[in-house]
PDB file of C-alpha atoms (C1' of nucleotides) in Angstrom:
ATOM      1  CA  MET A 872     -16.663 -33.000  38.459  1.00  0.00           C
ATOM      2  CA  GLY A 873     -20.096 -32.331  37.077  1.00  0.00           C
ATOM      3  CA  SER A 874     -20.430 -28.958  35.194  1.00  0.00           C
ATOM      4  CA  ILE A 875     -21.700 -27.898  31.779  1.00  0.00           C
ATOM      5  CA  ALA A 876     -20.051 -25.486  29.319  1.00  0.00           C
ATOM      6  CA  THR A 877     -21.290 -21.893  29.390  1.00  0.00           C
ATOM      7  CA  ASP A 878     -21.734 -21.947  25.577  1.00  0.00           C
ATOM      8  CA  ASP A 879     -23.906 -25.083  25.610  1.00  0.00           C
ATOM      9  CA  ILE A 880     -27.380 -24.339  24.402  1.00  0.00           C
ATOM     10  CA  ARG A 881     -28.810 -25.822  27.531  1.00  0.00           C
ATOM     11  CA  ALA A 882     -27.069 -23.191  29.633  1.00  0.00           C
ATOM     12  CA  MET A 883     -28.193 -20.278  27.577  1.00  0.00           C
ATOM     13  CA  PRO A 884     -30.820 -17.783  29.174  1.00  0.00           C
ATOM     14  CA  CYS A 885     -33.918 -18.067  27.162  1.00  0.00           C
ATOM     15  CA  TYR A 886     -37.000 -18.526  29.289  1.00  0.00           C
ATOM     16  CA  SER A 887     -38.723 -15.611  31.068  1.00  0.00           C
ATOM     17  CA  ILE A 888     -39.912 -16.214  34.724  1.00  0.00           C
ATOM     18  CA  PRO A 889     -43.605 -16.161  33.761  1.00  0.00           C
ATOM     19  CA  GLU A 890     -42.850 -18.463  30.816  1.00  0.00           C
ATOM     20  CA  ALA A 891     -41.010 -20.998  32.958  1.00  0.00           C
ATOM     21  CA  ALA A 892     -43.706 -20.822  35.762  1.00  0.00           C
ATOM     22  CA  HIS A 893     -46.352 -21.563  33.067  1.00  0.00           C
ATOM     23  CA  TYR A 894     -44.426 -24.562  31.672  1.00  0.00           C
ATOM     24  CA  LEU A 895     -43.706 -26.038  35.004  1.00  0.00           C
ATOM     25  CA  ARG A 896     -47.029 -25.094  36.613  1.00  0.00           C
ATOM     26  CA  ILE A 897     -45.469 -23.285  39.478  1.00  0.00           C
ATOM     27  CA  PRO A 898     -46.884 -20.006  40.819  1.00  0.00           C
ATOM     28  CA  GLU A 899     -44.902 -17.200  39.255  1.00  0.00           C
ATOM     29  CA  THR A 900     -44.163 -15.476  42.463  1.00  0.00           C
ATOM     30  CA  THR A 901     -42.829 -18.621  44.010  1.00  0.00           C
ATOM     31  CA  LEU A 902     -40.516 -19.139  40.964  1.00  0.00           C
ATOM     32  CA  ARG A 903     -39.406 -15.619  41.147  1.00  0.00           C
ATOM     33  CA  SER A 904     -38.406 -16.047  44.811  1.00  0.00           C
ATOM     34  CA  TRP A 905     -36.549 -19.227  44.020  1.00  0.00           C
ATOM     35  CA  VAL A 906     -34.468 -17.634  41.257  1.00  0.00           C
ATOM     36  CA  ARG A 907     -34.191 -13.943  42.332  1.00  0.00           C
ATOM     37  CA  GLY A 908     -34.728 -14.071  46.079  1.00  0.00           C
ATOM     38  CA  ARG A 909     -36.760 -11.430  47.817  1.00  0.00           C
ATOM     39  CA  LYS A 910     -36.732  -9.390  50.956  1.00  0.00           C
ATOM     40  CA  TYR A 911     -39.288 -10.001  53.631  1.00  0.00           C
ATOM     41  CA  PRO A 912     -40.124  -7.997  56.773  1.00  0.00           C
ATOM     42  CA  THR A 913     -39.206  -9.277  60.252  1.00  0.00           C
ATOM     43  CA  SER A 914     -39.343  -7.742  63.681  1.00  0.00           C
ATOM     44  CA  GLY A 915     -35.796  -6.893  63.458  1.00  0.00           C
ATOM     45  CA  GLY A 916     -35.960  -5.346  59.994  1.00  0.00           C
ATOM     46  CA  ASP A 917     -36.017  -6.599  56.407  1.00  0.00           C
ATOM     47  CA  GLN A 918     -34.233  -9.904  55.694  1.00  0.00           C
ATOM     48  CA  PHE A 919     -33.338 -11.311  52.373  1.00  0.00           C
ATOM     49  CA  PHE A 920     -34.507 -14.683  51.162  1.00  0.00           C
ATOM     50  CA  GLN A 921     -31.585 -16.173  49.197  1.00  0.00           C
ATOM     51  CA  PRO A 922     -32.347 -17.567  45.741  1.00  0.00           C
ATOM     52  CA  VAL A 923     -32.269 -21.339  45.527  1.00  0.00           C
ATOM     53  CA  ILE A 924     -31.522 -21.520  41.851  1.00  0.00           C
ATOM     54  CA  GLU A 925     -28.642 -19.639  40.136  1.00  0.00           C
ATOM     55  CA  LEU A 926     -29.446 -17.920  36.840  1.00  0.00           C
ATOM     56  CA  PRO A 927     -26.891 -18.025  33.960  1.00  0.00           C
ATOM     57  CA  ASP A 928     -26.749 -14.314  33.860  1.00  0.00           C
ATOM     58  CA  ASP A 929     -27.609 -12.292  37.015  1.00  0.00           C
ATOM     59  CA  SER A 930     -28.307  -9.129  34.954  1.00  0.00           C
ATOM     60  CA  GLN A 931     -31.173 -10.813  33.000  1.00  0.00           C
ATOM     61  CA  ASN A 932     -34.225 -12.371  34.488  1.00  0.00           C
ATOM     62  CA  LEU A 933     -33.987 -15.286  32.116  1.00  0.00           C
ATOM     63  CA  LEU A 934     -33.710 -19.081  32.944  1.00  0.00           C
ATOM     64  CA  SER A 935     -31.693 -21.671  31.110  1.00  0.00           C
ATOM     65  CA  PHE A 936     -33.080 -25.140  30.075  1.00  0.00           C
ATOM     66  CA  ILE A 937     -30.741 -26.418  32.909  1.00  0.00           C
ATOM     67  CA  ASN A 938     -32.574 -24.063  35.375  1.00  0.00           C
ATOM     68  CA  LEU A 939     -35.882 -25.513  34.065  1.00  0.00           C
ATOM     69  CA  VAL A 940     -34.724 -29.098  34.917  1.00  0.00           C
ATOM     70  CA  GLU A 941     -33.377 -27.919  38.302  1.00  0.00           C
ATOM     71  CA  ILE A 942     -36.792 -26.338  39.141  1.00  0.00           C
ATOM     72  CA  HIS A 943     -38.648 -29.374  37.964  1.00  0.00           C
ATOM     73  CA  VAL A 944     -36.689 -31.442  40.548  1.00  0.00           C
ATOM     74  CA  LEU A 945     -36.808 -28.862  43.228  1.00  0.00           C
ATOM     75  CA  ASP A 946     -40.656 -28.565  42.838  1.00  0.00           C
ATOM     76  CA  ALA A 947     -40.838 -32.353  43.367  1.00  0.00           C
ATOM     77  CA  ILE A 948     -38.753 -32.034  46.535  1.00  0.00           C
ATOM     78  CA  ARG A 949     -40.323 -28.803  47.805  1.00  0.00           C
ATOM     79  CA  ARG A 950     -43.984 -28.894  46.963  1.00  0.00           C
ATOM     80  CA  ASP A 951     -45.010 -32.421  46.399  1.00  0.00           C
ATOM     81  CA  HIS A 952     -43.281 -33.735  49.558  1.00  0.00           C
ATOM     82  CA  ARG A 953     -43.565 -30.413  51.525  1.00  0.00           C
ATOM     83  CA  ILE A 954     -39.978 -30.447  52.672  1.00  0.00           C
ATOM     84  CA  SER A 955     -39.052 -27.010  54.050  1.00  0.00           C
ATOM     85  CA  LEU A 956     -36.742 -24.961  51.904  1.00  0.00           C
ATOM     86  CA  HIS A 957     -34.291 -24.751  54.768  1.00  0.00           C
ATOM     87  CA  LYS A 958     -33.803 -28.545  54.748  1.00  0.00           C
ATOM     88  CA  VAL A 959     -33.707 -28.553  51.009  1.00  0.00           C
ATOM     89  CA  ARG A 960     -30.813 -26.065  51.052  1.00  0.00           C
ATOM     90  CA  ILE A 961     -28.909 -28.224  53.592  1.00  0.00           C
ATOM     91  CA  ALA A 962     -29.575 -31.451  51.664  1.00  0.00           C
ATOM     92  CA  ILE A 963     -28.652 -29.830  48.259  1.00  0.00           C
ATOM     93  CA  ASP A 964     -25.373 -28.461  49.766  1.00  0.00           C
ATOM     94  CA  PHE A 965     -24.750 -32.056  51.060  1.00  0.00           C
ATOM     95  CA  ILE A 966     -25.241 -33.766  47.722  1.00  0.00           C
ATOM     96  CA  LYS A 967     -23.431 -30.998  45.882  1.00  0.00           C
ATOM     97  CA  GLU A 968     -20.410 -31.775  47.934  1.00  0.00           C
ATOM     98  CA  GLU A 969     -20.894 -35.623  47.709  1.00  0.00           C
ATOM     99  CA  LEU A 970     -21.549 -35.601  43.850  1.00  0.00           C
ATOM    100  CA  LYS A 971     -18.902 -32.928  43.185  1.00  0.00           C
ATOM    101  CA  SER A 972     -21.243 -31.161  40.863  1.00  0.00           C
ATOM    102  CA  ASP A 973     -22.281 -27.501  40.491  1.00  0.00           C
ATOM    103  CA  LEU A 974     -25.639 -28.548  39.215  1.00  0.00           C
ATOM    104  CA  PRO A 975     -26.726 -31.521  41.463  1.00  0.00           C
ATOM    105  CA  LEU A 976     -30.366 -31.222  40.581  1.00  0.00           C
ATOM    106  CA  ALA A 977     -29.808 -31.433  36.865  1.00  0.00           C
ATOM    107  CA  TYR A 978     -27.062 -34.061  36.983  1.00  0.00           C
ATOM    108  CA  HIS A 979     -27.640 -37.793  36.396  1.00  0.00           C
ATOM    109  CA  LYS A 980     -25.968 -38.822  39.636  1.00  0.00           C
ATOM    110  CA  LEU A 981     -28.865 -37.502  41.501  1.00  0.00           C
ATOM    111  CA  GLU A 982     -30.859 -40.224  39.824  1.00  0.00           C
ATOM    112  CA  THR A 983     -28.402 -42.949  40.928  1.00  0.00           C
ATOM    113  CA  ASP A 984     -26.193 -42.136  44.002  1.00  0.00           C
ATOM    114  CA  GLY A 985     -27.772 -38.701  44.680  1.00  0.00           C
ATOM    115  CA  LEU A 986     -31.305 -39.890  45.287  1.00  0.00           C
ATOM    116  CA  ASP A 987     -30.351 -42.207  48.065  1.00  0.00           C
ATOM    117  CA  LEU A 988     -28.038 -39.607  49.446  1.00  0.00           C
ATOM    118  CA  PHE A 989     -30.796 -37.019  49.439  1.00  0.00           C
ATOM    119  CA  VAL A 990     -33.335 -39.412  51.074  1.00  0.00           C
ATOM    120  CA  GLU A 991     -30.577 -40.423  53.598  1.00  0.00           C
ATOM    121  CA  GLU A 992     -29.683 -36.725  54.317  1.00  0.00           C
ATOM    122  CA  TYR A 993     -33.380 -35.847  54.432  1.00  0.00           C
ATOM    123  CA  GLY A 994     -33.940 -38.683  56.875  1.00  0.00           C
ATOM    124  CA  GLN A 995     -31.278 -37.403  59.098  1.00  0.00           C
ATOM    125  CA  LEU A 996     -32.711 -33.913  59.047  1.00  0.00           C
ATOM    126  CA  ILE A 997     -36.140 -34.772  59.993  1.00  0.00           C
ATOM    127  CA  ASN A 998     -36.007 -38.412  61.112  1.00  0.00           C
ATOM    128  CA  VAL A 999     -38.508 -39.501  58.509  1.00  0.00           C
ATOM    129  CA  SER A1000     -39.944 -43.027  58.757  1.00  0.00           C
ATOM    130  CA  GLN A1001     -39.015 -45.802  56.312  1.00  0.00           C
ATOM    131  CA  ALA A1002     -42.483 -45.389  54.709  1.00  0.00           C
ATOM    132  CA  GLY A1003     -41.953 -41.773  54.346  1.00  0.00           C
ATOM    133  CA  GLN A1004     -38.584 -42.261  52.614  1.00  0.00           C
ATOM    134  CA  LEU A1005     -40.157 -44.627  50.231  1.00  0.00           C
ATOM    135  CA  VAL A1006     -42.826 -42.162  49.251  1.00  0.00           C
ATOM    136  CA  LEU A1007     -40.162 -39.357  48.829  1.00  0.00           C
ATOM    137  CA  ARG A1008     -38.089 -41.773  46.787  1.00  0.00           C
ATOM    138  CA  ASN A1009     -41.027 -42.688  44.467  1.00  0.00           C
ATOM    139  CA  LEU A1010     -41.993 -39.026  43.991  1.00  0.00           C
ATOM    140  CA  LEU A1011     -38.468 -37.949  43.105  1.00  0.00           C
ATOM    141  CA  GLN A1012     -38.061 -40.868  40.840  1.00  0.00           C
ATOM    142  CA  ALA A1013     -41.335 -40.022  39.074  1.00  0.00           C
ATOM    143  CA  HIS A1014     -39.944 -36.510  38.421  1.00  0.00           C
ATOM    144  CA  LEU A1015     -36.568 -37.773  37.350  1.00  0.00           C
ATOM    145  CA  ARG A1016     -38.024 -40.270  34.863  1.00  0.00           C
ATOM    146  CA  ARG A1017     -39.388 -37.316  32.948  1.00  0.00           C
ATOM    147  CA  ILE A1018     -35.778 -36.114  32.152  1.00  0.00           C
ATOM    148  CA  ASP A1019     -33.860 -37.526  29.169  1.00  0.00           C
ATOM    149  CA  ARG A1020     -30.056 -37.337  29.461  1.00  0.00           C
ATOM    150  CA  ASP A1021     -27.105 -37.198  27.231  1.00  0.00           C
ATOM    151  CA  SER A1022     -24.061 -39.577  27.520  1.00  0.00           C
ATOM    152  CA  ALA A1023     -22.344 -37.155  29.979  1.00  0.00           C
ATOM    153  CA  GLY A1024     -25.475 -37.440  32.217  1.00  0.00           C
ATOM    154  CA  TYR A1025     -26.837 -33.984  31.725  1.00  0.00           C
ATOM    155  CA  ALA A1026     -30.487 -33.204  31.052  1.00  0.00           C
ATOM    156  CA  ARG A1027     -31.248 -33.128  27.248  1.00  0.00           C
ATOM    157  CA  ARG A1028     -34.963 -33.078  27.188  1.00  0.00           C
ATOM    158  CA  LEU A1029     -37.839 -32.497  29.811  1.00  0.00           C
ATOM    159  CA  TYR A1030     -41.226 -33.923  29.752  1.00  0.00           C
ATOM    160  CA  PRO A1031     -43.179 -31.457  31.856  1.00  0.00           C
ATOM    161  CA  PHE A1032     -46.329 -32.441  33.787  1.00  0.00           C
ATOM    162  CA  THR A1033     -49.431 -31.185  32.123  1.00  0.00           C
ATOM    163  CA  ARG A1034     -52.210 -32.065  34.461  1.00  0.00           C
ATOM    164  CA  LYS A1035     -53.601 -30.687  37.646  1.00  0.00           C
ATOM    165  CA  ARG A1036     -51.901 -32.447  40.629  1.00  0.00           C
ATOM    166  CA  LEU A1037     -54.203 -34.685  42.656  1.00  0.00           C
ATOM    167  CA  GLY A1038     -52.051 -36.566  45.165  1.00  0.00           C
ATOM    168  CA  GLN A1039     -49.701 -38.851  43.366  1.00  0.00           C
ATOM    169  CA  GLN A1040     -51.934 -39.504  40.442  1.00  0.00           C
ATOM    170  CA  PHE A1041     -49.720 -37.368  38.162  1.00  0.00           C
ATOM    171  CA  ILE A1042     -46.834 -39.822  38.424  1.00  0.00           C
ATOM    172  CA  GLU A1043     -48.155 -41.965  35.556  1.00  0.00           C
ATOM    173  CA  GLU A1044     -48.998 -39.043  33.232  1.00  0.00           C
ATOM    174  CA  PRO A1045     -48.121 -39.684  29.578  1.00  0.00           C
ATOM    175  CA  LYS A1046     -44.917 -38.080  28.048  1.00  0.00           C
ATOM    176  CA  ALA A1047     -46.829 -36.355  25.207  1.00  0.00           C
ATOM    177  CA  ILE A1048     -45.179 -32.926  25.446  1.00  0.00           C
ATOM    178  CA  VAL A1049     -41.410 -32.290  25.380  1.00  0.00           C
ATOM    179  CA  ILE A1050     -39.207 -29.363  26.019  1.00  0.00           C
ATOM    180  CA  ASP A1051     -35.907 -29.792  24.054  1.00  0.00           C
ATOM    181  CA  PRO A1052     -33.637 -26.711  23.687  1.00  0.00           C
ATOM    182  CA  ARG A1053     -32.580 -27.835  20.139  1.00  0.00           C
ATOM    183  CA  ILE A1054     -36.194 -27.949  18.846  1.00  0.00           C
ATOM    184  CA  SER A1055     -38.416 -24.918  18.370  1.00  0.00           C
ATOM    185  CA  PHE A1056     -36.167 -22.657  20.331  1.00  0.00           C
ATOM    186  CA  GLY A1057     -36.986 -24.843  23.465  1.00  0.00           C
ATOM    187  CA  ARG A1058     -40.645 -24.310  23.496  1.00  0.00           C
ATOM    188  CA  PRO A1059     -42.937 -27.177  24.361  1.00  0.00           C
ATOM    189  CA  VAL A1060     -43.639 -29.419  21.284  1.00  0.00           C
ATOM    190  CA  LEU A1061     -45.620 -32.667  20.761  1.00  0.00           C
ATOM    191  CA  VAL A1062     -43.141 -35.559  21.290  1.00  0.00           C
ATOM    192  CA  GLY A1063     -41.430 -36.863  18.135  1.00  0.00           C
ATOM    193  CA  THR A1064     -42.492 -33.805  16.056  1.00  0.00           C
ATOM    194  CA  GLY A1065     -41.556 -30.162  15.881  1.00  0.00           C
ATOM    195  CA  ILE A1066     -45.099 -29.037  16.361  1.00  0.00           C
ATOM    196  CA  PRO A1067     -45.354 -26.345  19.022  1.00  0.00           C
ATOM    197  CA  THR A1068     -48.091 -26.772  21.607  1.00  0.00           C
ATOM    198  CA  ALA A1069     -48.705 -23.008  21.320  1.00  0.00           C
ATOM    199  CA  ILE A1070     -49.832 -23.339  17.653  1.00  0.00           C
ATOM    200  CA  ILE A1071     -52.246 -26.177  18.623  1.00  0.00           C
ATOM    201  CA  ALA A1072     -53.638 -24.191  21.482  1.00  0.00           C
ATOM    202  CA  GLU A1073     -54.076 -21.193  19.356  1.00  0.00           C
ATOM    203  CA  ARG A1074     -56.070 -23.035  16.696  1.00  0.00           C
ATOM    204  CA  TYR A1075     -58.144 -24.687  19.397  1.00  0.00           C
ATOM    205  CA  LYS A1076     -58.938 -21.247  20.808  1.00  0.00           C
ATOM    206  CA  ASP A1077     -59.962 -20.182  17.309  1.00  0.00           C
ATOM    207  CA  GLY A1078     -62.636 -22.723  17.420  1.00  0.00           C
ATOM    208  CA  GLU A1079     -61.067 -25.874  15.600  1.00  0.00           C
ATOM    209  CA  ALA A1080     -62.184 -29.163  17.119  1.00  0.00           C
ATOM    210  CA  ILE A1081     -59.705 -31.436  18.783  1.00  0.00           C
ATOM    211  CA  GLY A1082     -60.581 -34.223  16.394  1.00  0.00           C
ATOM    212  CA  ALA A1083     -59.944 -32.035  13.361  1.00  0.00           C
ATOM    213  CA  LEU A1084     -56.511 -30.873  14.829  1.00  0.00           C
ATOM    214  CA  ALA A1085     -55.601 -34.557  15.472  1.00  0.00           C
ATOM    215  CA  ASP A1086     -56.442 -35.451  11.830  1.00  0.00           C
ATOM    216  CA  ASP A1087     -54.680 -32.401  10.525  1.00  0.00           C
ATOM    217  CA  TYR A1088     -51.383 -33.183  12.425  1.00  0.00           C
ATOM    218  CA  GLY A1089     -51.754 -36.880  12.101  1.00  0.00           C
ATOM    219  CA  ARG A1090     -51.338 -37.350  15.822  1.00  0.00           C
ATOM    220  CA  PRO A1091     -53.570 -39.137  18.394  1.00  0.00           C
ATOM    221  CA  THR A1092     -56.360 -37.098  20.145  1.00  0.00           C
ATOM    222  CA  LEU A1093     -54.723 -37.658  23.485  1.00  0.00           C
ATOM    223  CA  GLU A1094     -51.600 -35.759  22.360  1.00  0.00           C
ATOM    224  CA  ILE A1095     -53.644 -32.863  21.006  1.00  0.00           C
ATOM    225  CA  GLU A1096     -55.462 -32.696  24.409  1.00  0.00           C
ATOM    226  CA  GLU A1097     -52.154 -32.742  26.196  1.00  0.00           C
ATOM    227  CA  ALA A1098     -50.895 -29.852  24.192  1.00  0.00           C
ATOM    228  CA  ILE A1099     -53.998 -27.805  24.778  1.00  0.00           C
ATOM    229  CA  ARG A1100     -53.816 -28.582  28.526  1.00  0.00           C
ATOM    230  CA  CYS A1101     -50.176 -27.531  28.563  1.00  0.00           C
ATOM    231  CA  GLU A1102     -50.812 -24.121  27.006  1.00  0.00           C
ATOM    232  CA  LEU A1103     -54.270 -23.233  28.345  1.00  0.00           C
ATOM    233  CA  TYR A1104     -53.596 -24.198  31.933  1.00  0.00           C
ATOM    234  CA  THR A1105     -54.210 -21.284  34.340  1.00  0.00           C
ATOM    235  CA  ARG A1106     -54.004 -21.054  38.087  1.00  0.00           C
ATOM    236  CA  ALA A1107     -57.752 -21.404  38.251  1.00  0.00           C
ATOM    237  CA  ALA A1108     -57.750 -24.702  36.210  1.00  0.00           C
TER     238      ALA A1108
ATOM    239  C1'  DT B1156     -48.308  10.083  22.042  1.00  0.00           C
ATOM    240  C1'  DG B1157     -51.439   7.331  24.287  1.00  0.00           C
ATOM    241  C1'  DC B1158     -53.044   2.837  25.184  1.00  0.00           C
ATOM    242  C1'  DC B1159     -52.426  -1.807  26.478  1.00  0.00           C
ATOM    243  C1'  DA B1160     -50.365  -5.989  27.829  1.00  0.00           C
ATOM    244  C1'  DA B1161     -46.632  -8.302  29.917  1.00  0.00           C
ATOM    245  C1'  DC B1162     -43.453  -8.262  33.323  1.00  0.00           C
ATOM    246  C1'  DA B1163     -41.214  -6.778  37.734  1.00  0.00           C
ATOM    247  C1'  DC B1164     -41.445  -5.539  42.319  1.00  0.00           C
ATOM    248  C1'  DT B1165     -43.213  -5.348  47.045  1.00  0.00           C
ATOM    249  C1'  DG B1166     -46.424  -5.188  51.124  1.00  0.00           C
ATOM    250  C1'  DA B1167     -49.290  -7.948  53.615  1.00  0.00           C
ATOM    251  C1'  DA B1168     -51.384 -12.077  55.241  1.00  0.00           C
ATOM    252  C1'  DG B1169     -51.298 -16.777  56.524  1.00  0.00           C
ATOM    253  C1'  DA B1170     -49.349 -21.255  57.234  1.00  0.00           C
ATOM    254  C1'  DA B1171     -45.603 -24.047  58.749  1.00  0.00           C
ATOM    255  C1'  DA B1172     -41.316 -24.489  61.126  1.00  0.00           C
ATOM    256  C1'  DC B1173     -38.286 -23.338  64.621  1.00  0.00           C
ATOM    257  C1'  DC B1174     -36.709 -22.525  69.170  1.00  0.00           C
ATOM    258  C1'  DA B1175     -36.417 -21.101  73.946  1.00  0.00           C
TER     259       DA B1175
ATOM    260  C1'  DT C1447     -46.706 -23.639  74.295  1.00  0.00           C
ATOM    261  C1'  DG C1448     -46.204 -19.283  72.383  1.00  0.00           C
ATOM    262  C1'  DG C1449     -43.361 -16.019  70.090  1.00  0.00           C
ATOM    263  C1'  DT C1450     -40.521 -15.447  66.190  1.00  0.00           C
ATOM    264  C1'  DT C1451     -38.760 -16.601  61.724  1.00  0.00           C
ATOM    265  C1'  DT C1452     -39.186 -18.461  57.242  1.00  0.00           C
ATOM    266  C1'  DC C1453     -41.628 -19.361  53.068  1.00  0.00           C
ATOM    267  C1'  DT C1454     -45.440 -18.980  49.898  1.00  0.00           C
ATOM    268  C1'  DT C1455     -49.101 -16.555  47.736  1.00  0.00           C
ATOM    269  C1'  DC C1456     -52.283 -12.838  46.676  1.00  0.00           C
ATOM    270  C1'  DA C1457     -52.982  -8.497  45.179  1.00  0.00           C
ATOM    271  C1'  DG C1458     -51.732  -3.926  43.942  1.00  0.00           C
ATOM    272  C1'  DT C1459     -48.614  -0.696  41.822  1.00  0.00           C
ATOM    273  C1'  DG C1460     -44.853   0.698  38.836  1.00  0.00           C
ATOM    274  C1'  DT C1461     -42.224   0.055  34.561  1.00  0.00           C
ATOM    275  C1'  DT C1462     -41.360  -1.070  29.923  1.00  0.00           C
ATOM    276  C1'  DG C1463     -42.011  -2.087  25.249  1.00  0.00           C
ATOM    277  C1'  DG C1464     -44.930  -2.853  21.225  1.00  0.00           C
ATOM    278  C1'  DC C1465     -48.349  -0.887  18.354  1.00  0.00           C
ATOM    279  C1'  DA C1466     -51.775   2.245  16.281  1.00  0.00           C
TER     280       DA C1466
END
DNA sequence: TGCCAACACTGAAGAAACCA
DNA sequence: TGGTTTCTTCAGTGTTGGCA
């Protein structure tokens, strides 16, 4: 059975909704709906949109690192391939049952057995073509490749996307930024260092040149640019 | 105490999916 | 095919907490 201890640092609530939305480049309101649900008006009165992601503590609006990974995967399924949330819920329930895991979106079996199960279930739900299944598979794999796992198969590190999405171009983005709950309180840092991207972006905003920052930290210019992109991304970008 | 920023909540609109 | 429902997003308002 796939589950994670509640005292595991990865299951601790530590990311606010705006913060998680920023790191994962998802509209804040969408993320809020996914984790808290929301009511919406219908002709027969208000209905409630059920949350898709379960927070570690319902009384706090804080996400865990595991939630971050789940949303990273959900985002690939939902937004990049435009699968309706209704179908996503059905497919998630299906793989949850098949994988015997409470956290199917954050569990390694999604990458092995689950991906095919999901594609298979998704195919049954909407009768997707072989070509469509291949595209879905590639997109999901691109997102899953950005997750490092421990020996038990649970997400240990996440390499968030830092660039604006243009079709499938983002699939080959460099893994320059990492979110690791054991480093810098789980805030994004340059890979292989403990240097928070927020510090780099702050210095850049204060007028320091990218080249100077690269020299100062002894890191390639590309990494500094990725750090700045990660932090200074806005919806208008 | 008042100001400000960040966050939370919700109405409304529009697009997409669903269904008879 | 058209009405209804679902979902996403924008925009506006309310709340809360930090700070001078």
